[in-house]
Every structure is written in structure tokens, then in C-alpha cells.
mmCIF file of C-alpha atoms in Angstrom:
data_model
loop_
_atom_site.group_PDB
_atom_site.id
_atom_site.type_symbol
_atom_site.label_atom_id
_atom_site.label_comp_id
_atom_site.label_asym_id
_atom_site.label_seq_id
_atom_site.Cartn_x
_atom_site.Cartn_y
_atom_site.Cartn_z
ATOM 1 C CA UNK J 1 92.026 27.082 75.546
ATOM 2 C CA UNK J 2 88.930 27.554 73.026
ATOM 3 C CA UNK J 3 89.229 31.550 73.526
ATOM 4 C CA UNK J 4 92.733 32.176 73.704
ATOM 5 C CA UNK J 5 93.372 33.744 76.857
ATOM 6 C CA UNK J 6 93.578 33.148 80.228
ATOM 7 C CA UNK J 7 91.553 30.909 82.471
ATOM 8 C CA UNK J 8 90.803 32.678 84.949
ATOM 9 C CA UNK J 9 89.260 35.470 82.589
ATOM 10 C CA UNK J 10 86.673 33.552 81.752
ATOM 11 C CA UNK J 11 86.338 32.301 85.657
ATOM 12 C CA UNK J 12 85.598 35.954 86.260
ATOM 13 C CA UNK J 13 83.233 37.212 83.883
ATOM 14 C CA UNK J 14 81.949 33.470 84.786
ATOM 15 C CA UNK J 15 81.367 34.035 88.747
ATOM 16 C CA UNK J 16 80.762 37.619 87.599
ATOM 17 C CA UNK J 17 77.586 37.091 86.948
ATOM 18 C CA UNK J 18 74.472 35.692 87.877
ATOM 19 C CA UNK J 19 73.237 34.720 83.912
ATOM 20 C CA UNK J 20 76.249 32.158 83.644
ATOM 21 C CA UNK J 21 75.966 28.681 85.542
ATOM 22 C CA UNK J 22 78.845 26.194 87.109
ATOM 23 C CA UNK J 23 76.879 24.411 87.251
ATOM 24 C CA UNK J 24 73.508 22.750 87.282
ATOM 25 C CA UNK J 25 70.676 23.852 88.162
ATOM 26 C CA UNK J 26 66.393 23.077 88.363
ATOM 27 C CA UNK J 27 63.524 23.546 85.728
ATOM 28 C CA UNK J 28 62.549 26.624 87.875
ATOM 29 C CA UNK J 29 66.148 28.123 88.606
ATOM 30 C CA UNK J 30 64.984 31.239 91.917
ATOM 31 C CA UNK J 31 66.990 34.343 91.992
ATOM 32 C CA UNK J 32 66.320 35.999 95.121
ATOM 33 C CA UNK J 33 67.219 39.484 95.721
ATOM 34 C CA UNK J 34 68.646 40.802 98.560
ATOM 35 C CA UNK J 35 70.592 44.315 98.489
ATOM 36 C CA UNK J 36 69.152 46.828 100.329
ATOM 37 C CA UNK J 37 66.474 47.771 98.447
ATOM 38 C CA UNK J 38 65.208 43.787 98.610
ATOM 39 C CA UNK J 39 65.670 43.207 102.781
ATOM 40 C CA UNK J 40 64.104 46.956 103.937
ATOM 41 C CA UNK J 41 61.362 46.943 100.982
ATOM 42 C CA UNK J 42 57.692 45.984 102.236
ATOM 43 C CA UNK J 43 58.170 42.298 103.969
ATOM 44 C CA UNK J 44 61.466 41.723 102.967
ATOM 45 C CA UNK J 45 63.971 39.430 100.795
ATOM 46 C CA UNK J 46 64.382 38.416 104.452
ATOM 47 C CA UNK J 47 60.935 37.140 105.473
ATOM 48 C CA UNK J 48 60.833 36.244 100.860
ATOM 49 C CA UNK J 49 64.350 33.600 101.850
ATOM 50 C CA UNK J 50 62.355 31.956 105.472
ATOM 51 C CA UNK J 51 59.994 31.903 103.607
ATOM 52 C CA UNK J 52 61.007 29.606 100.018
ATOM 53 C CA UNK J 53 63.858 28.158 102.544
ATOM 54 C CA UNK J 54 60.528 25.951 104.595
ATOM 55 C CA UNK J 55 58.163 25.678 101.425
ATOM 56 C CA UNK J 56 61.164 24.212 98.871
ATOM 57 C CA UNK J 57 63.391 22.339 102.187
ATOM 58 C CA UNK J 58 66.645 23.786 100.440
ATOM 59 C CA UNK J 59 68.836 26.280 101.372
ATOM 60 C CA UNK J 60 70.902 28.898 98.965
ATOM 61 C CA UNK J 61 73.304 27.332 96.453
ATOM 62 C CA UNK J 62 70.815 23.742 96.738
ATOM 63 C CA UNK J 63 68.090 22.150 94.941
ATOM 64 C CA UNK J 64 65.538 20.105 94.661
ATOM 65 C CA UNK J 65 65.920 16.253 95.185
ATOM 66 C CA UNK J 66 63.465 15.995 92.658
ATOM 67 C CA UNK J 67 65.563 18.701 90.238
ATOM 68 C CA UNK J 68 62.424 21.033 90.181
ATOM 69 C CA UNK J 69 63.836 23.898 91.849
ATOM 70 C CA UNK J 70 67.285 25.650 92.948
ATOM 71 C CA UNK J 71 67.844 28.996 94.881
ATOM 72 C CA UNK J 72 69.812 31.302 94.503
ATOM 73 C CA UNK J 73 70.879 35.120 96.150
ATOM 74 C CA UNK J 74 71.703 37.378 93.380
ATOM 75 C CA UNK J 75 72.797 40.982 93.872
ATOM 76 C CA UNK J 76 70.093 43.510 92.332
ATOM 77 C CA UNK J 77 67.897 42.157 89.442
ATOM 78 C CA UNK J 78 67.066 46.334 88.684
ATOM 79 C CA UNK J 79 63.777 46.340 90.307
ATOM 80 C CA UNK J 80 63.627 47.864 93.788
ATOM 81 C CA UNK J 81 60.972 50.007 93.304
ATOM 82 C CA UNK J 82 58.700 47.322 93.716
ATOM 83 C CA UNK J 83 60.938 45.577 95.837
ATOM 84 C CA UNK J 84 60.999 42.514 97.144
ATOM 85 C CA UNK J 85 60.890 39.937 94.146
ATOM 86 C CA UNK J 86 62.249 37.227 92.829
ATOM 87 C CA UNK J 87 63.194 35.921 89.578
ATOM 88 C CA UNK J 88 62.452 32.766 88.464
ATOM 89 C CA UNK J 89 64.218 31.591 85.005
ATOM 90 C CA UNK J 90 63.004 34.983 82.761
ATOM 91 C CA UNK J 91 60.181 35.809 84.846
ATOM 92 C CA UNK J 92 60.108 38.900 87.491
ATOM 93 C CA UNK J 93 57.177 38.720 90.566
ATOM 94 C CA UNK J 94 57.497 41.835 91.991
ATOM 95 C CA UNK J 95 56.212 43.310 94.863
ATOM 96 C CA UNK J 96 56.100 40.269 96.989
ATOM 97 C CA UNK J 97 54.559 38.636 100.295
ATOM 98 C CA UNK J 98 55.006 36.078 101.477
ATOM 99 C CA UNK J 99 50.953 34.546 100.689
ATOM 100 C CA UNK J 100 52.341 35.530 97.073
ATOM 101 C CA UNK J 101 56.116 33.462 97.517
ATOM 102 C CA UNK J 102 53.821 30.475 98.819
ATOM 103 C CA UNK J 103 51.427 30.280 95.521
ATOM 104 C CA UNK J 104 53.621 31.621 92.929
ATOM 105 C CA UNK J 105 55.504 28.180 94.624
ATOM 106 C CA UNK J 106 53.395 26.066 94.627
ATOM 107 C CA UNK J 107 51.408 27.404 91.177
ATOM 108 C CA UNK J 108 55.072 26.296 89.823
ATOM 109 C CA UNK J 109 55.184 22.697 92.017
ATOM 110 C CA UNK J 110 52.086 22.229 89.946
ATOM 111 C CA UNK J 111 53.403 23.179 87.234
ATOM 112 C CA UNK J 112 51.552 26.284 86.017
ATOM 113 C CA UNK J 113 52.811 29.626 85.646
ATOM 114 C CA UNK J 114 51.371 32.590 87.991
ATOM 115 C CA UNK J 115 50.883 36.054 87.039
ATOM 116 C CA UNK J 116 54.072 38.042 86.632
ATOM 117 C CA UNK J 117 54.907 41.590 87.637
ATOM 118 C CA UNK J 118 53.764 43.378 91.014
ATOM 119 C CA UNK J 119 52.093 41.204 93.033
ATOM 120 C CA UNK J 120 48.525 41.627 94.300
ATOM 121 C CA UNK J 121 49.497 40.698 98.310
ATOM 122 C CA UNK J 122 51.048 45.220 98.313
ATOM 123 C CA UNK J 123 48.422 46.703 97.498
ATOM 124 C CA UNK J 124 47.861 46.852 93.567
ATOM 125 C CA UNK J 125 50.570 48.454 91.433
ATOM 126 C CA UNK J 126 50.687 49.030 87.214
ATOM 127 C CA UNK J 127 53.704 48.419 86.376
ATOM 128 C CA UNK J 128 56.560 50.294 88.738
ATOM 129 C CA UNK J 129 54.107 53.431 89.835
ATOM 130 C CA UNK J 130 53.846 54.604 92.982
ATOM 131 C CA UNK J 131 51.417 52.557 94.976
ATOM 132 C CA UNK J 132 48.702 55.325 95.157
ATOM 133 C CA UNK J 133 49.163 56.366 91.605
ATOM 134 C CA UNK J 134 50.522 58.521 89.471
ATOM 135 C CA UNK J 135 52.160 61.973 91.466
ATOM 136 C CA UNK J 136 53.526 63.563 88.452
ATOM 137 C CA UNK J 137 52.595 64.167 84.315
ATOM 138 C CA UNK J 138 49.196 63.451 85.330
ATOM 139 C CA UNK J 139 48.048 66.656 82.779
ATOM 140 C CA UNK J 140 49.488 67.533 79.257
ATOM 141 C CA UNK J 141 52.276 69.104 79.168
ATOM 142 C CA UNK J 142 52.978 72.942 77.739
ATOM 143 C CA UNK J 143 54.808 73.752 75.094
ATOM 144 C CA UNK J 144 57.941 74.721 74.959
ATOM 145 C CA UNK J 145 59.058 77.848 75.511
ATOM 146 C CA UNK J 146 56.305 77.913 78.942
ATOM 147 C CA UNK J 147 57.489 80.181 81.764
ATOM 148 C CA UNK J 148 60.686 80.875 80.485
ATOM 149 C CA UNK J 149 60.699 83.990 79.198
ATOM 150 C CA UNK J 150 57.628 86.412 79.949
ATOM 151 C CA UNK J 151 56.846 87.361 76.647
ATOM 152 C CA UNK J 152 56.212 84.102 75.468
#
């Protein structure tokens, strides 16, 4: 009513985007990506989901009794190269293993923040570089016109 638009249009937006929560969430909102890259990458999101369920004793869509954690299953979070991954509030945790996930959850239970970004469980990586290191752009680029014409 306030927006002067049909309620269905508001509902469509509120249910499409994962940033809009129609019910209260815990202090730590865990959003686990379960789309194909995260399902197939590294340890796989199915194993990470089972770890979270076991450690926190909740299912997808539930909040722990103490109100600390809410678990959501979401579509792509945009870090496919570092799969599997989860977001906790605004922080991304990538390249997850069961051990990484348990450590992160235990840190949150103790009200500590874990290191964000790629985790060490799947070998060391900086940002979204390949695990084996850079494979291209390893030297200075040639100048304009390189290999365009023989007379240049």
C-alpha cells in the first residue's frame, strides 16, 4: 500500500532475492550455495551441508534455539571458482572442507571471526587464482601492435 503497487510485485521481489528475509534470522545467517559448481567443487556442498546440520543440530530454514544461527540454502553466491563456499552474514568462506566448516562454526560459537576468503583445507590460494599458481599473464604484456603486422 505504501509503495502504491500490487502486493504480489513486492512478494515476487522479496522471495527472489536472498538478501530479503521474510522472517527473523539468527545473529549468524549461514547461506550455503548448493548449485552445480559448489556441489561438484572440492569437498562438495552436500558434505558441507551435512557438516553444518550435524554441528548445529538444525535443518535448512531453521534457526538454533539460542537464536545464534540460521541456515539457508541459496543459489549461486558468485564465487564458483572457489567452490564449495558459504556466506556468513557479509563474509565469504571459500574452498571449504568439513574441517574448515567445523573450525569456522566453532569460532562463531565462541563469538570469534575466522579468516574470510579461501580456506587452507584445499591447498593455499590467494583470492581466485588457480590452485597451482598463475597460468597466464605471467610476464609483461607486449606493446600495441605486437604480431599484428610484420612491418611493425
